[in-house]
């Protein structure tokens, strides 16, 4: 499993072809705005960034809100991390 | 020894990101097995005919010719991102391997570490 | 597990160095280790000791200094990125005949090889880009 992080909306265009079926995606910083649109894959978003932007309750299902400790756990479960920015 | 994949996604000259990414790749290839993947506007780093003399920035595209000499294992780019920009591999300064989605995913899987620029 | 953390963004112009700090703290809190934090691109602005933010804004640079010093974690600012952006230690200020040095305590200016070395030797590398 590869963990992809996306920190801005434009980052999705960079990695959309690179996300394999068993990969995971974490949205952080301005990347959390991607949670406003329907997405083709399940996704996590950093809770602090979602709260800071007033997006709690506004994100599409099934975005899962996570803390930094969950982010660290995902990194340890992944074989490697790709950051899209 | 970890193998490393460098992923370049920024166009040249508008910011120094592309140039500093290349610096990191050249350093990496001195230490370990490295490959490079150009995605998004990063593919624009490779086009021929870049002329920066009048602009006054460094024409670092000339350094791409040295990648093979530095021992960079694979030099690849995103085929979908190439096509989306109306480009062909013949537009490039060096021989580059265009990869489809499956090819790019395999390239990422086969390297131990990925550094994005 | 051992982490290498790469930071491409400086304070105020991006959130990257703040996100990276929160991540770094969570790495240690989860019982993992960090072999090095490497500041590249505009990330080296984090190492500027002359930053003087308003009192009601997070002093990200100082928080990084405290994190690095308090946990004995290497904070490396890339020398090429630093020289381009005017972040100097005393050696470089002398070499280039500049009026003063401004590297913050806890940070060390060193070469790009430190990024590669940290990446090779870490179990995981995480980049906070801009």
Short mmCIF file of C-alpha atoms in Angstrom, two decimals:
data_model
loop_
_atom_site.label_atom_id
_atom_site.label_comp_id
_atom_site.label_asym_id
_atom_site.label_seq_id
_atom_site.Cartn_x
_atom_site.Cartn_y
_atom_site.Cartn_z
CA UNK A 1 0.00 0.00 0.00
CA UNK A 2 1.27 3.45 -0.91
CA UNK A 3 0.11 6.49 1.04
CA UNK A 4 -0.53 9.59 -1.05
CA UNK A 5 -0.80 12.99 0.59
CA UNK A 6 -2.42 15.91 -1.24
CA UNK A 7 -2.08 19.44 0.13
CA UNK A 8 -3.86 21.45 -2.56
CA UNK A 9 -6.77 20.88 -4.93
CA UNK A 10 -4.49 20.90 -7.99
CA UNK A 11 -2.50 18.04 -6.44
CA UNK A 12 -5.17 15.54 -7.40
CA UNK A 13 -4.51 16.06 -11.11
CA UNK A 14 -0.87 15.06 -10.53
CA UNK A 15 -1.63 11.75 -8.87
CA UNK A 16 -5.00 10.64 -10.24
CA UNK A 17 -3.33 8.07 -12.52
CA UNK A 18 -0.97 6.92 -9.80
CA UNK A 19 -3.38 5.87 -7.06
CA UNK A 20 -3.65 2.08 -7.14
CA UNK A 21 -6.70 0.22 -5.88
CA UNK A 22 -5.18 -0.64 -2.49
CA UNK A 23 -3.50 2.76 -1.95
CA UNK A 24 -4.67 5.29 0.62
CA UNK A 25 -5.00 9.07 0.39
CA UNK A 26 -4.64 11.72 3.09
CA UNK A 27 -5.82 15.28 2.44
CA UNK A 28 -4.10 18.04 4.38
CA UNK A 29 -3.87 21.84 4.30
CA UNK A 30 -5.81 23.22 1.29
CA UNK A 31 -6.09 19.67 -0.04
CA UNK A 32 -9.04 19.15 2.33
CA UNK A 33 -11.17 21.24 -0.07
CA UNK A 34 -11.13 18.19 -2.36
CA UNK A 35 -13.51 16.67 0.16
CA UNK A 36 -16.22 19.03 -1.13
CA UNK A 37 -16.41 17.13 -4.41
CA UNK A 38 -17.35 13.51 -5.05
CA UNK A 39 -14.23 11.37 -5.16
CA UNK A 40 -13.67 7.99 -6.75
CA UNK A 41 -11.78 6.54 -3.78
CA UNK A 42 -12.00 6.51 -0.01
CA UNK A 43 -10.04 9.25 1.62
CA UNK A 44 -8.88 10.65 4.98
CA UNK A 45 -8.56 14.32 5.84
CA UNK A 46 -6.60 15.96 8.66
CA UNK A 47 -9.17 17.08 11.21
CA UNK A 48 -7.28 20.27 12.20
CA UNK A 49 -7.24 21.47 8.59
CA UNK A 50 -10.93 20.64 8.10
CA UNK A 51 -11.91 22.47 11.30
CA UNK A 52 -9.74 25.49 10.48
CA UNK A 53 -11.54 25.92 7.16
CA UNK A 54 -15.08 25.55 8.49
CA UNK A 55 -15.63 22.32 6.58
CA UNK A 56 -16.86 20.08 9.42
CA UNK A 57 -20.18 18.63 8.25
CA UNK A 58 -19.66 19.96 4.73
CA UNK A 59 -17.43 17.23 3.31
CA UNK A 60 -18.85 14.49 1.08
CA UNK A 61 -19.14 10.96 2.37
CA UNK A 62 -17.04 8.97 2.99
CA UNK A 63 -14.24 11.34 4.00
CA UNK A 64 -12.81 10.16 7.31
CA UNK A 65 -11.39 12.79 9.65
CA UNK A 66 -8.07 11.82 11.22
CA UNK A 67 -5.55 13.27 13.67
CA UNK A 68 -1.80 13.49 13.16
CA UNK A 69 -1.31 10.31 15.22
CA UNK A 70 -3.55 8.45 12.72
CA UNK A 71 -1.51 10.00 9.89
CA UNK A 72 1.67 8.62 11.47
CA UNK A 73 0.05 5.17 11.79
CA UNK A 74 -0.93 5.24 8.11
CA UNK A 75 2.69 6.06 7.23
CA UNK A 76 3.92 3.02 9.16
CA UNK A 77 1.35 0.77 7.46
CA UNK A 78 2.29 2.08 4.01
CA UNK A 79 5.33 0.85 2.07
CA UNK A 80 6.17 4.44 1.16
CA UNK A 81 4.67 7.90 1.06
CA UNK A 82 4.14 10.07 -2.04
CA UNK A 83 3.42 13.76 -1.45
CA UNK A 84 1.51 15.73 -4.08
CA UNK A 85 1.68 19.51 -3.85
CA UNK B 1 20.81 0.34 -0.21
CA UNK B 2 17.45 2.04 -0.80
CA UNK B 3 16.54 2.86 -4.37
CA UNK B 4 14.98 6.28 -4.86
CA UNK B 5 12.41 7.65 -7.27
CA UNK B 6 12.40 11.40 -7.85
CA UNK B 7 9.08 12.78 -9.08
CA UNK B 8 9.10 16.17 -10.80
CA UNK B 9 5.76 17.93 -11.22
CA UNK B 10 6.61 21.62 -11.67
CA UNK B 11 7.19 23.53 -14.90
CA UNK B 12 10.62 25.16 -15.29
CA UNK B 13 11.59 28.81 -14.71
CA UNK B 14 8.36 30.07 -13.05
CA UNK B 15 9.81 28.97 -9.73
CA UNK B 16 13.08 27.40 -8.66
CA UNK B 17 11.38 24.14 -7.60
CA UNK B 18 12.27 22.32 -10.81
CA UNK B 19 15.92 23.36 -10.67
CA UNK B 20 16.30 22.45 -7.00
CA UNK B 21 14.61 19.11 -7.71
CA UNK B 22 17.17 18.33 -10.38
CA UNK B 23 19.98 19.26 -7.97
CA UNK B 24 18.57 16.70 -5.51
CA UNK B 25 18.36 14.01 -8.20
CA UNK B 26 21.98 14.55 -9.25
CA UNK B 27 23.07 14.34 -5.61
CA UNK B 28 20.95 11.23 -5.05
CA UNK B 29 22.43 9.44 -8.04
CA UNK B 30 25.89 9.86 -6.50
CA UNK B 31 24.75 7.83 -3.49
CA UNK B 32 22.30 5.19 -4.70
CA UNK B 33 20.18 3.83 -7.56
CA UNK B 34 17.84 6.62 -8.69
CA UNK B 35 15.12 7.00 -11.29
CA UNK B 36 13.06 10.01 -12.29
CA UNK B 37 9.40 10.38 -13.25
CA UNK B 38 8.04 13.59 -14.79
CA UNK B 39 4.33 14.17 -14.18
CA UNK B 40 1.89 17.04 -14.72
CA UNK B 41 3.59 20.26 -15.80
CA UNK B 42 6.87 18.61 -14.83
CA UNK B 43 6.97 17.15 -18.35
CA UNK B 44 7.49 20.73 -19.60
CA UNK B 45 10.97 20.75 -18.02
CA UNK B 46 12.07 18.45 -20.82
CA UNK B 47 11.02 20.33 -23.95
CA UNK B 48 13.67 21.37 -26.45
CA UNK B 49 14.39 24.96 -27.37
CA UNK B 50 14.42 26.50 -23.90
CA UNK B 51 16.35 29.76 -24.14
CA UNK B 52 16.80 31.72 -20.93
CA UNK B 53 19.69 34.03 -21.82
CA UNK B 54 17.43 37.07 -22.20
CA UNK B 55 15.40 36.19 -19.11
CA UNK B 56 18.50 35.81 -17.01
CA UNK B 57 17.60 32.55 -15.26
CA UNK B 58 19.72 29.43 -15.42
CA UNK B 59 18.93 27.11 -18.32
CA UNK B 60 19.19 24.00 -16.19
CA UNK B 61 17.50 21.91 -18.92
CA UNK B 62 21.00 21.51 -20.37
CA UNK B 63 21.81 19.30 -17.36
CA UNK B 64 19.22 16.69 -18.34
CA UNK B 65 21.70 15.41 -20.91
CA UNK B 66 23.94 14.32 -18.04
CA UNK B 67 21.37 12.12 -16.30
CA UNK B 68 22.59 8.96 -18.01
CA UNK B 69 26.20 9.81 -17.17
CA UNK B 70 25.16 10.22 -13.54
CA UNK B 71 23.79 6.68 -13.65
CA UNK B 72 20.09 7.58 -13.36
CA UNK B 73 18.45 4.22 -13.99
CA UNK B 74 15.12 5.05 -15.59
CA UNK B 75 13.93 8.35 -17.03
CA UNK B 76 10.15 8.21 -17.43
CA UNK B 77 7.20 10.52 -17.87
CA UNK B 78 3.43 10.34 -17.62
CA UNK B 79 1.97 9.48 -21.02
CA UNK B 80 -1.48 10.93 -20.13
CA UNK B 81 0.13 14.21 -19.02
CA UNK B 82 2.26 14.30 -22.17
CA UNK B 83 -0.78 13.81 -24.42
CA UNK B 84 -2.87 16.32 -22.44
CA UNK B 85 -0.29 19.00 -23.33
CA UNK B 86 -0.19 18.09 -27.01
CA UNK B 87 3.39 16.91 -26.72
CA UNK B 88 5.25 13.90 -28.07
CA UNK B 89 8.45 12.35 -26.80
CA UNK B 90 10.17 13.81 -29.86
CA UNK B 91 9.64 17.23 -28.20
CA UNK B 92 12.07 16.22 -25.47
CA UNK B 93 15.74 17.01 -25.02
CA UNK B 94 16.55 13.45 -24.02
CA UNK B 95 15.21 9.93 -24.48
CA UNK B 96 12.29 9.52 -22.07
CA UNK B 97 10.08 6.50 -21.52
CA UNK B 98 6.36 7.49 -21.54
CA UNK B 99 4.40 5.31 -19.11
CA UNK B 100 0.69 4.64 -18.76
CA UNK B 101 -1.01 4.53 -15.34
CA UNK B 102 -0.06 0.91 -14.69
CA UNK B 103 3.55 1.57 -15.72
CA UNK B 104 3.82 4.56 -13.39
CA UNK B 105 2.29 2.66 -10.48
CA UNK B 106 4.78 -0.15 -11.04
CA UNK B 107 7.67 2.34 -11.15
CA UNK B 108 6.63 3.76 -7.77
CA UNK B 109 6.22 0.27 -6.31
CA UNK B 110 9.68 -0.81 -7.44
CA UNK B 111 11.52 1.96 -5.60
CA UNK B 112 12.08 2.04 -1.85
CA UNK B 113 11.67 5.78 -1.37
CA UNK B 114 9.93 8.54 -3.31
CA UNK B 115 10.91 12.22 -3.18
CA UNK B 116 8.51 14.67 -4.82
CA UNK B 117 9.52 18.10 -6.13
CA UNK C 1 10.18 3.09 12.98
CA UNK C 2 12.59 5.78 11.86
CA UNK C 3 11.30 8.77 9.89
CA UNK C 4 12.99 11.38 7.70
CA UNK C 5 10.97 14.55 7.28
CA UNK C 6 11.46 16.99 4.39
CA UNK C 7 10.06 20.53 4.55
CA UNK C 8 9.77 22.66 1.39
CA UNK C 9 7.79 25.61 2.78
CA UNK C 10 8.71 28.45 5.11
CA UNK C 11 6.58 30.19 7.74
CA UNK C 12 3.67 32.39 6.60
CA UNK C 13 4.06 31.79 2.84
CA UNK C 14 2.82 28.21 3.31
CA UNK C 15 1.45 25.86 5.92
CA UNK C 16 4.07 23.20 5.18
CA UNK C 17 6.46 23.91 8.06
CA UNK C 18 3.57 24.02 10.54
CA UNK C 19 2.09 20.73 9.26
CA UNK C 20 5.54 19.14 9.34
CA UNK C 21 6.02 20.22 12.97
CA UNK C 22 2.67 18.73 14.01
CA UNK C 23 3.59 15.54 12.16
CA UNK C 24 7.05 15.41 13.76
CA UNK C 25 5.57 15.79 17.24
CA UNK C 26 3.06 13.00 16.48
CA UNK C 27 5.89 10.73 15.26
CA UNK C 28 7.67 11.04 18.62
CA UNK C 29 4.43 10.82 20.61
CA UNK C 30 3.67 7.54 18.81
CA UNK C 31 6.98 6.07 19.98
CA UNK C 32 8.80 6.36 16.65
CA UNK C 33 12.02 8.23 15.94
CA UNK C 34 13.16 10.91 13.48
CA UNK C 35 16.63 10.62 11.98
CA UNK C 36 16.69 14.13 10.52
CA UNK C 37 14.48 16.99 9.40
CA UNK C 38 15.71 18.48 6.13
CA UNK C 39 14.61 21.97 5.14
CA UNK C 40 14.78 22.56 1.39
CA UNK C 41 13.50 25.20 -1.05
CA UNK C 42 11.70 27.96 0.88
CA UNK C 43 11.64 25.64 3.89
CA UNK C 44 15.02 27.12 4.89
CA UNK C 45 13.26 30.36 5.84
CA UNK C 46 12.16 28.44 8.94
CA UNK C 47 15.79 28.69 10.09
CA UNK C 48 15.86 32.50 9.95
CA UNK C 49 16.58 33.76 13.49
CA UNK C 50 15.49 37.30 12.55
CA UNK C 51 11.80 36.36 12.23
CA UNK C 52 9.77 38.46 14.67
CA UNK C 53 6.09 37.53 14.35
CA UNK C 54 3.22 39.41 16.04
CA UNK C 55 2.44 38.03 19.50
CA UNK C 56 -0.94 36.61 18.44
CA UNK C 57 0.59 34.45 15.69
CA UNK C 58 2.24 31.07 16.20
CA UNK C 59 6.05 31.45 16.33
CA UNK C 60 6.59 28.43 14.06
CA UNK C 61 10.30 29.00 13.68
CA UNK C 62 10.86 29.14 17.43
CA UNK C 63 8.64 26.08 17.93
CA UNK C 64 10.87 24.17 15.52
CA UNK C 65 13.98 25.33 17.41
CA UNK C 66 12.49 24.13 20.69
CA UNK C 67 11.40 20.84 19.14
CA UNK C 68 14.82 20.15 17.65
CA UNK C 69 16.81 21.19 20.70
CA UNK C 70 14.46 19.59 23.23
CA UNK C 71 14.40 16.24 21.44
CA UNK C 72 17.96 16.32 20.11
CA UNK C 73 16.79 16.03 16.52
CA UNK C 74 18.95 17.30 13.68
CA UNK C 75 17.37 20.22 11.83
CA UNK C 76 19.34 20.65 8.62
CA UNK C 77 18.86 23.61 6.30
CA UNK C 78 20.15 22.98 2.77
CA UNK C 79 23.20 25.13 2.11
CA UNK C 80 22.38 25.90 -1.54
CA UNK C 81 18.80 26.87 -0.66
CA UNK C 82 20.07 28.95 2.28
CA UNK C 83 22.68 30.90 0.31
CA UNK C 84 20.13 31.80 -2.38
CA UNK C 85 17.71 33.05 0.28
CA UNK C 86 20.07 34.83 2.65
CA UNK C 87 20.14 32.35 5.52
CA UNK C 88 23.77 32.28 6.72
CA UNK C 89 25.80 30.89 9.57
CA UNK C 90 29.00 32.61 10.67
CA UNK C 91 31.19 30.54 8.36
CA UNK C 92 29.14 31.36 5.26
CA UNK C 93 28.71 35.01 6.27
CA UNK C 94 32.51 35.23 6.49
CA UNK C 95 33.07 33.37 3.24
CA UNK C 96 30.72 35.65 1.29
CA UNK C 97 31.67 38.81 3.23
CA UNK C 98 28.12 39.46 4.45
CA UNK C 99 27.23 41.78 7.32
CA UNK C 100 25.99 39.08 9.68
CA UNK C 101 24.75 35.57 10.23
CA UNK C 102 21.11 34.70 10.97
CA UNK C 103 20.82 30.94 11.38
CA UNK C 104 18.52 30.17 14.29
CA UNK C 105 19.78 28.08 17.24
CA UNK C 106 19.08 24.39 16.76
CA UNK C 107 19.46 24.53 12.97
CA UNK C 108 22.58 23.49 11.05
CA UNK C 109 23.44 24.48 7.49
CA UNK C 110 24.66 21.49 5.49
CA UNK C 111 24.64 19.92 2.05
CA UNK C 112 22.03 18.17 -0.05
CA UNK C 113 23.79 14.88 0.70
CA UNK C 114 22.11 15.05 4.11
CA UNK C 115 18.71 14.76 2.40
CA UNK C 116 19.77 11.70 0.46
CA UNK C 117 21.48 10.11 3.47
CA UNK C 118 18.40 10.69 5.66
CA UNK C 119 16.07 9.29 2.97
CA UNK C 120 18.17 6.18 2.38
CA UNK C 121 18.53 5.38 6.07
CA UNK C 122 14.98 6.13 7.24
CA UNK C 123 12.20 3.55 7.18
CA UNK C 124 9.81 6.22 5.86
CA UNK C 125 10.32 9.60 4.19
CA UNK C 126 7.54 12.18 4.36
CA UNK C 127 7.71 15.43 2.37
CA UNK C 128 5.72 18.55 3.23
CA UNK C 129 5.68 20.48 -0.03
CA UNK C 130 4.37 23.77 -1.32
#
